Short mmCIF file of C-alpha atoms and ligand atoms in Angstrom, two decimals:
data_model
loop_
_atom_site.label_atom_id
_atom_site.label_comp_id
_atom_site.label_asym_id
_atom_site.label_seq_id
_atom_site.Cartn_x
_atom_site.Cartn_y
_atom_site.Cartn_z
CA MET A 781 17.22 -4.88 -7.42
CA LYS A 782 17.19 -1.75 -6.66
CA TYR A 783 14.19 -0.63 -4.34
CA GLU A 784 12.98 2.67 -4.51
CA ILE A 785 9.65 2.33 -2.40
CA LEU A 786 10.39 -0.77 -0.32
CA LYS A 787 13.21 0.28 2.18
CA THR A 788 14.43 -3.06 4.46
CA GLU A 789 16.37 -2.52 7.71
CA ILE A 790 17.67 -5.76 9.50
CA GLN A 791 18.54 -5.89 13.42
CA GLU A 792 18.99 -9.40 15.06
CA GLY A 793 17.38 -10.99 12.62
CA ILE A 794 14.37 -8.76 12.21
CA ALA A 795 13.66 -7.47 8.68
CA ILE A 796 11.86 -3.32 8.92
CA VAL A 797 10.27 -3.33 5.78
CA THR A 798 8.61 0.46 5.83
CA ILE A 799 6.51 1.57 2.87
CA SER A 800 8.22 4.49 1.71
CA ARG A 801 5.71 7.07 -0.82
CA PRO A 802 4.90 9.32 1.76
CA GLU A 803 3.93 11.81 -1.17
CA ALA A 804 0.37 9.33 -1.84
CA LEU A 805 0.10 7.98 0.99
CA ASN A 806 1.76 4.52 0.33
CA ALA A 807 -0.54 4.14 -2.16
CA LEU A 808 -0.14 0.92 -4.14
CA ASN A 809 1.48 1.30 -6.96
CA SER A 810 2.99 -1.34 -9.94
CA LYS A 811 6.29 -0.51 -8.98
CA PHE A 812 4.98 -1.14 -5.02
CA PHE A 813 4.03 -5.11 -6.25
CA THR A 814 7.31 -4.89 -8.10
CA GLU A 815 9.87 -4.32 -5.34
CA MET A 816 7.23 -6.56 -3.27
CA ASN A 817 7.32 -9.90 -4.86
CA SER A 818 11.01 -8.84 -5.43
CA LEU A 819 11.91 -8.30 -1.17
CA LEU A 820 9.91 -11.03 0.11
CA GLU A 821 12.23 -13.72 -2.31
CA GLU A 822 15.24 -11.98 -0.94
CA LEU A 823 13.95 -12.57 2.70
CA ASP A 824 13.04 -16.35 2.38
CA LYS A 825 16.04 -17.23 0.80
CA ASN A 826 17.77 -14.59 3.95
CA ASN A 827 18.71 -17.30 6.58
CA GLU A 828 19.46 -14.22 9.00
CA VAL A 829 15.80 -13.08 8.94
CA LYS A 830 13.49 -14.45 11.29
CA VAL A 831 10.66 -12.11 11.57
CA ILE A 832 9.77 -9.73 9.36
CA ILE A 833 7.65 -6.43 9.90
CA LEU A 834 5.70 -3.98 7.55
CA THR A 835 5.23 -0.54 8.35
CA GLY A 836 4.61 2.64 6.98
CA GLU A 837 6.51 6.03 6.08
CA GLY A 838 4.79 9.18 7.15
CA LYS A 839 0.96 9.33 8.22
CA ALA A 840 -0.36 6.45 6.02
CA PHE A 841 0.70 2.42 6.60
CA VAL A 842 -0.69 3.10 2.82
CA ALA A 843 -3.77 4.84 1.61
CA GLY A 844 -5.38 1.88 -0.58
CA ALA A 845 -4.61 1.18 -4.00
CA ASP A 846 -3.57 4.04 -5.98
CA ILE A 847 -6.42 5.71 -7.33
CA ALA A 848 -4.38 7.67 -10.22
CA GLU A 849 -2.80 4.25 -11.37
CA MET A 850 -6.32 2.56 -11.92
CA VAL A 851 -9.02 4.79 -13.08
CA ASN A 852 -8.44 5.05 -16.74
CA MET A 853 -8.36 0.94 -16.74
CA ASN A 854 -10.60 -1.53 -18.35
CA SER A 855 -12.20 -4.45 -16.76
CA GLU A 856 -9.49 -6.77 -18.65
CA GLN A 857 -6.71 -4.71 -16.95
CA GLY A 858 -8.28 -4.45 -13.30
CA ILE A 859 -8.46 -8.29 -13.18
CA LYS A 860 -4.83 -8.20 -13.81
CA PHE A 861 -4.49 -4.94 -11.46
CA SER A 862 -6.19 -7.17 -8.93
CA LYS A 863 -4.68 -10.98 -8.99
CA ILE A 864 -1.18 -9.30 -8.93
CA GLY A 865 -2.22 -8.44 -5.32
CA GLN A 866 -3.52 -11.11 -4.37
CA GLN A 867 -0.68 -13.03 -5.68
CA THR A 868 1.69 -10.56 -3.82
CA PHE A 869 -0.46 -10.76 -0.65
CA ASN A 870 -0.75 -14.65 -0.82
CA LYS A 871 3.21 -14.16 -1.05
CA ILE A 872 3.26 -12.66 2.52
CA GLU A 873 0.83 -15.09 3.68
CA ASP A 874 2.65 -18.36 2.35
CA ILE A 875 6.35 -16.65 3.42
CA ASP A 876 7.15 -19.68 6.55
CA LYS A 877 8.46 -16.33 8.25
CA PRO A 878 6.25 -14.71 10.44
CA VAL A 879 5.06 -11.42 9.61
CA ILE A 880 3.38 -8.65 11.39
CA ALA A 881 1.91 -5.15 10.10
CA ALA A 882 3.28 -2.84 12.43
CA VAL A 883 0.10 -0.26 11.64
CA ASN A 884 1.11 2.91 12.21
CA GLY A 885 -1.61 5.76 10.47
CA PHE A 886 -4.36 4.80 7.59
CA ALA A 887 -5.01 0.87 6.73
CA LEU A 888 -7.11 1.09 3.92
CA GLY A 889 -8.82 -0.34 1.07
CA GLY A 890 -5.71 -2.30 -0.31
CA GLY A 891 -3.96 -1.01 2.85
CA CYS A 892 -6.70 -2.90 5.18
CA GLU A 893 -5.81 -5.51 2.95
CA LEU A 894 -2.24 -5.81 3.05
CA ALA A 895 -2.08 -5.38 6.77
CA MET A 896 -4.44 -8.73 6.83
CA SER A 897 -2.90 -10.24 4.95
CA THR A 898 0.57 -10.53 7.63
CA ASP A 899 -0.18 -13.04 10.33
CA PHE A 900 -1.13 -10.00 12.85
CA ARG A 901 -1.55 -6.39 13.46
CA ILE A 902 -0.22 -3.91 16.63
CA ALA A 903 -1.30 -0.48 15.72
CA SER A 904 -0.64 3.20 16.56
CA ASN A 905 -3.04 4.53 18.39
CA LEU A 906 -3.48 7.57 14.76
CA ALA A 907 -4.33 4.08 12.81
CA LYS A 908 -7.96 4.21 10.88
CA PHE A 909 -9.18 1.16 9.13
CA GLY A 910 -11.11 0.88 6.73
CA GLN A 911 -12.53 -0.59 3.04
CA PRO A 912 -13.97 2.89 1.60
CA GLU A 913 -13.92 0.69 -1.72
CA VAL A 914 -17.37 1.56 -2.44
CA ASN A 915 -17.77 5.07 -2.08
CA LEU A 916 -15.69 4.36 -5.64
CA GLY A 917 -17.92 2.52 -7.07
CA LEU A 918 -15.35 -0.38 -6.56
CA ILE A 919 -15.32 -3.40 -3.74
CA PRO A 920 -12.21 -5.26 -2.69
CA GLY A 921 -10.44 -6.45 -4.92
CA TYR A 922 -6.60 -7.87 -2.94
CA ALA A 923 -8.87 -10.89 -1.19
CA GLY A 924 -10.39 -8.21 1.19
CA THR A 925 -14.17 -9.94 0.53
CA GLN A 926 -12.22 -13.17 1.65
CA ARG A 927 -9.67 -12.10 4.59
CA LEU A 928 -11.52 -9.61 6.04
CA ALA A 929 -14.53 -11.67 7.74
CA ARG A 930 -12.47 -14.96 8.15
CA ILE A 931 -10.87 -12.10 10.71
CA VAL A 932 -13.59 -9.95 11.68
CA GLY A 933 -16.47 -12.39 11.43
CA LEU A 934 -19.16 -12.34 9.14
CA SER A 935 -21.22 -9.16 10.35
CA ASN A 936 -18.11 -6.67 10.85
CA ALA A 937 -16.97 -7.28 7.75
CA LEU A 938 -20.18 -6.51 6.00
CA TYR A 939 -20.13 -3.67 8.34
CA LEU A 940 -17.20 -2.65 6.84
CA LEU A 941 -17.76 -3.31 3.72
CA TYR A 942 -21.24 -1.66 3.34
CA THR A 943 -20.82 1.53 5.37
CA ALA A 944 -16.71 2.62 4.20
CA ASP A 945 -16.11 3.84 7.52
CA MET A 946 -13.62 4.46 8.79
CA ILE A 947 -13.11 2.94 12.36
CA THR A 948 -10.23 3.94 14.63
CA ALA A 949 -7.82 1.25 15.71
CA ASP A 950 -9.17 0.87 19.21
CA GLU A 951 -12.15 -0.12 16.78
CA ALA A 952 -9.89 -2.32 15.27
CA LEU A 953 -9.13 -3.52 18.38
CA ARG A 954 -12.62 -4.67 19.79
CA MET A 955 -13.10 -6.43 15.92
CA GLY A 956 -9.71 -8.28 16.31
CA LEU A 957 -8.41 -6.71 13.14
CA VAL A 958 -5.52 -5.76 15.32
CA GLN A 959 -4.05 -7.27 18.32
CA LYS A 960 -2.72 -5.01 20.24
CA VAL A 961 -2.48 -0.45 20.64
CA VAL A 962 0.25 1.20 21.71
CA GLU A 963 1.56 5.74 21.14
CA PRO A 964 2.47 6.21 18.25
CA ASP A 965 6.57 6.39 19.82
CA GLN A 966 6.11 3.09 20.90
CA LEU A 967 5.14 0.96 17.68
CA ILE A 968 8.00 0.08 16.05
CA THR A 969 9.71 -0.35 19.32
CA GLU A 970 6.45 -2.52 20.47
CA ALA A 971 6.90 -4.64 17.43
CA LEU A 972 10.45 -5.23 17.45
CA ALA A 973 9.85 -6.57 21.01
CA MET A 974 6.84 -9.14 20.30
CA ALA A 975 9.39 -9.84 16.75
CA LYS A 976 12.08 -11.20 19.24
CA LYS A 977 9.65 -13.02 21.43
CA ILE A 978 8.59 -14.91 18.45
CA ALA A 979 12.58 -14.97 17.34
CA SER A 980 13.05 -16.85 20.68
CA LYS A 981 11.22 -19.51 20.07
CA GLY A 982 11.59 -23.02 18.69
CA PRO A 983 12.12 -21.80 14.80
CA ASN A 984 10.71 -25.06 12.99
CA ALA A 985 7.88 -24.85 15.77
CA VAL A 986 6.84 -21.37 14.73
CA LYS A 987 7.57 -21.54 10.61
CA LYS A 988 5.03 -24.77 11.39
CA VAL A 989 2.31 -23.59 13.56
CA LYS A 990 2.08 -20.73 10.74
CA LYS A 991 2.10 -23.21 7.20
CA VAL A 992 -0.96 -25.72 9.85
CA THR A 993 -3.10 -22.74 11.07
CA ARG A 994 -3.17 -20.84 7.78
CA LYS A 995 -3.73 -24.14 5.93
CA GLY A 996 -6.37 -25.74 8.48
CA LEU A 997 -8.94 -22.25 7.89
CA LEU A 998 -8.33 -22.84 4.17
CA GLY A 999 -9.21 -26.70 4.00
CA ASP A 1000 -11.47 -28.45 5.57
CA PHE A 1001 -11.24 -29.04 9.42
CA TYR A 1002 -10.22 -32.84 9.18
CA ALA A 1003 -7.66 -32.65 7.08
CA GLY A 1004 -6.45 -29.84 9.20
CA CYS A 1005 -6.12 -31.89 11.85
CA GLU A 1006 -4.41 -33.93 9.97
CA LEU A 1007 -2.03 -31.74 9.01
CA GLU A 1008 -1.17 -30.79 12.66
CA ALA A 1009 -0.31 -34.54 13.76
CA LYS A 1010 1.78 -34.83 10.69
CA GLU A 1011 3.87 -31.89 11.98
CA PHE A 1012 3.97 -32.53 15.59
CA GLY A 1013 6.19 -35.93 14.80
CA SER A 1014 8.26 -34.56 12.66
CA LEU A 1015 9.53 -32.07 15.61
CA PHE A 1016 9.93 -34.96 17.87
CA GLY A 1017 14.02 -36.63 17.35
CA ASN A 1018 15.03 -33.30 16.58
CA GLU A 1019 13.51 -29.69 18.33
CA GLY A 1020 10.54 -30.73 19.54
CA THR A 1021 13.04 -33.19 21.80
CA GLU A 1022 15.16 -30.38 22.38
CA GLY A 1023 13.29 -28.07 23.91
CA MET A 1024 11.37 -30.23 26.30
CA THR A 1025 15.00 -31.56 27.23
CA ALA A 1026 16.20 -28.62 27.97
CA PHE A 1027 12.73 -27.48 29.89
CA LEU A 1028 13.23 -30.60 32.34
CA GLU A 1029 16.88 -29.36 32.50
CA LYS A 1030 16.21 -26.20 33.90
CA ARG A 1031 18.06 -24.74 30.81
CA LYS A 1032 17.36 -22.27 27.98
CA PRO A 1033 17.05 -24.83 24.52
CA ASN A 1034 19.94 -24.55 22.06
CA TRP A 1035 18.08 -23.88 18.60
CA LYS A 1036 19.24 -25.12 15.78
N1 LIG B 453 -4.57 6.36 -4.91
C1 LIG B 453 -3.63 6.95 -5.02
N2 LIG B 453 -3.23 8.62 -4.38
C2 LIG B 453 -3.85 8.72 -3.32
C3 LIG B 453 -4.52 7.24 -2.62
C4 LIG B 453 -4.30 6.37 -3.41
N3 LIG B 453 -5.65 5.36 -2.85
N4 LIG B 453 -4.55 8.04 -0.95
C5 LIG B 453 -4.53 9.57 -1.05
N5 LIG B 453 -3.46 9.25 -2.31
C6 LIG B 453 -2.96 10.84 -2.73
C7 LIG B 453 -4.03 12.05 -2.70
O1 LIG B 453 -4.81 11.72 -3.36
C8 LIG B 453 -2.82 12.94 -2.20
O2 LIG B 453 -2.09 13.67 -3.83
P1 LIG B 453 -2.04 15.56 -3.64
O3 LIG B 453 -0.65 16.05 -2.94
O4 LIG B 453 -1.16 15.02 -4.79
O5 LIG B 453 -3.01 15.45 -4.61
C9 LIG B 453 -2.46 12.95 -1.07
O6 LIG B 453 -2.32 11.15 -1.54
C10 LIG B 453 -2.19 13.55 0.19
O7 LIG B 453 -3.48 12.81 0.38
P2 LIG B 453 -4.88 13.37 0.83
O8 LIG B 453 -4.05 15.17 0.39
O9 LIG B 453 -6.43 13.02 0.09
O10 LIG B 453 -4.54 13.64 2.30
P3 LIG B 453 -6.15 13.79 4.17
O11 LIG B 453 -5.29 13.76 4.32
O12 LIG B 453 -6.18 15.23 3.19
O13 LIG B 453 -6.93 12.48 3.47
C11 LIG B 453 -7.14 10.25 3.00
C12 LIG B 453 -6.25 11.39 3.75
C13 LIG B 453 -8.31 10.01 3.90
C14 LIG B 453 -6.76 8.44 3.52
C15 LIG B 453 -7.62 10.50 1.73
O14 LIG B 453 -6.51 10.24 1.01
C16 LIG B 453 -8.17 8.93 0.91
O15 LIG B 453 -9.50 9.39 1.19
N6 LIG B 453 -7.42 8.38 -0.05
C17 LIG B 453 -8.34 7.23 -0.59
C18 LIG B 453 -8.66 5.87 -0.11
C19 LIG B 453 -9.19 5.33 -0.28
O16 LIG B 453 -10.40 5.52 -1.31
N7 LIG B 453 -8.50 4.24 -0.71
C20 LIG B 453 -9.00 2.75 -1.31
C21 LIG B 453 -8.34 3.16 -2.65
S1 LIG B 453 -9.60 0.85 -3.83
C22 LIG B 453 -8.55 0.07 -3.01
O17 LIG B 453 -7.86 0.31 -2.41
C23 LIG B 453 -9.25 -1.00 -3.69
C24 LIG B 453 -7.63 -2.55 -3.27
C25 LIG B 453 -8.37 -3.31 -4.64
C26 LIG B 453 -7.47 -2.40 -5.65
C27 LIG B 453 -8.36 -3.86 -6.42
C28 LIG B 453 -7.85 -3.47 -8.46
C29 LIG B 453 -8.37 -3.73 -9.18
#
């Protein structure tokens, strides 16, 4: 597929995906979702890619769903547009490679929801976060009502959703919405360093950590523990045994 909004660069096993429609602050339109779905399938199949970084071009990460595209939608079209976004962001959650958001600027509405569908977020100190939907007489439609409270807790979520306040990267850090804040010119360097660190770990262990941690949060605690034990056991006799042997032999593991 020919990509017009998404630019991808792969270096040393890390795919850096840049959302590039800066004239509209990278607002999410139908074309974005078509491209993102196709790209996720490609990255999923590409064995060279171990970790994915998502970032935005210009002063925004993503300033929300495309208001110009949504303004004339009827209820049925609104539901459809919401579901397309939900399914795409679920794919980001489900892909069995870690995904990191490197939030360079505004992450508002659908942009904050996109960032929340990644595994964790690193932000430039210029980034701003918020769910401004109620300003437009709307509510989040890409699972923001569900993910925000799971990430920052109920009261922080409701505060952001009710007030539509834009918060700084440091406030987002305090709430746990981002995991690290850096100078703007360090954002990609730092995201790459984190991605490379993850890529150096046992690849199957990393995939299973994502699967088990995410599944556990969606289902019940005991089912999560069952899955954890099963996946834990599956690493013995191969990657786990190699990692433990390497530790005892004081050498680097040889991941397959
Ligand atoms: N959609 C479409 N265009 C946008 C959007 C957007 N979300 N945000 C910015 N733009 C456009 C502006 O219209 C402007 O275009 P133009 O130059 O043609 O006038 C251009 O980007 C630059 O924007 P500004 O001039 O406004 O830039 P500022 O630096 O002055 O302001 C802000 C930056 C504060 C980010 C401001 O642009 C803003 O408030 N944007 C809207 C933020 C917002 O409300 N986002 C939430 C949208 S709703 C949403 O995301 C719901 C998700 C769920 C959808 C479910 C589907 C049904």
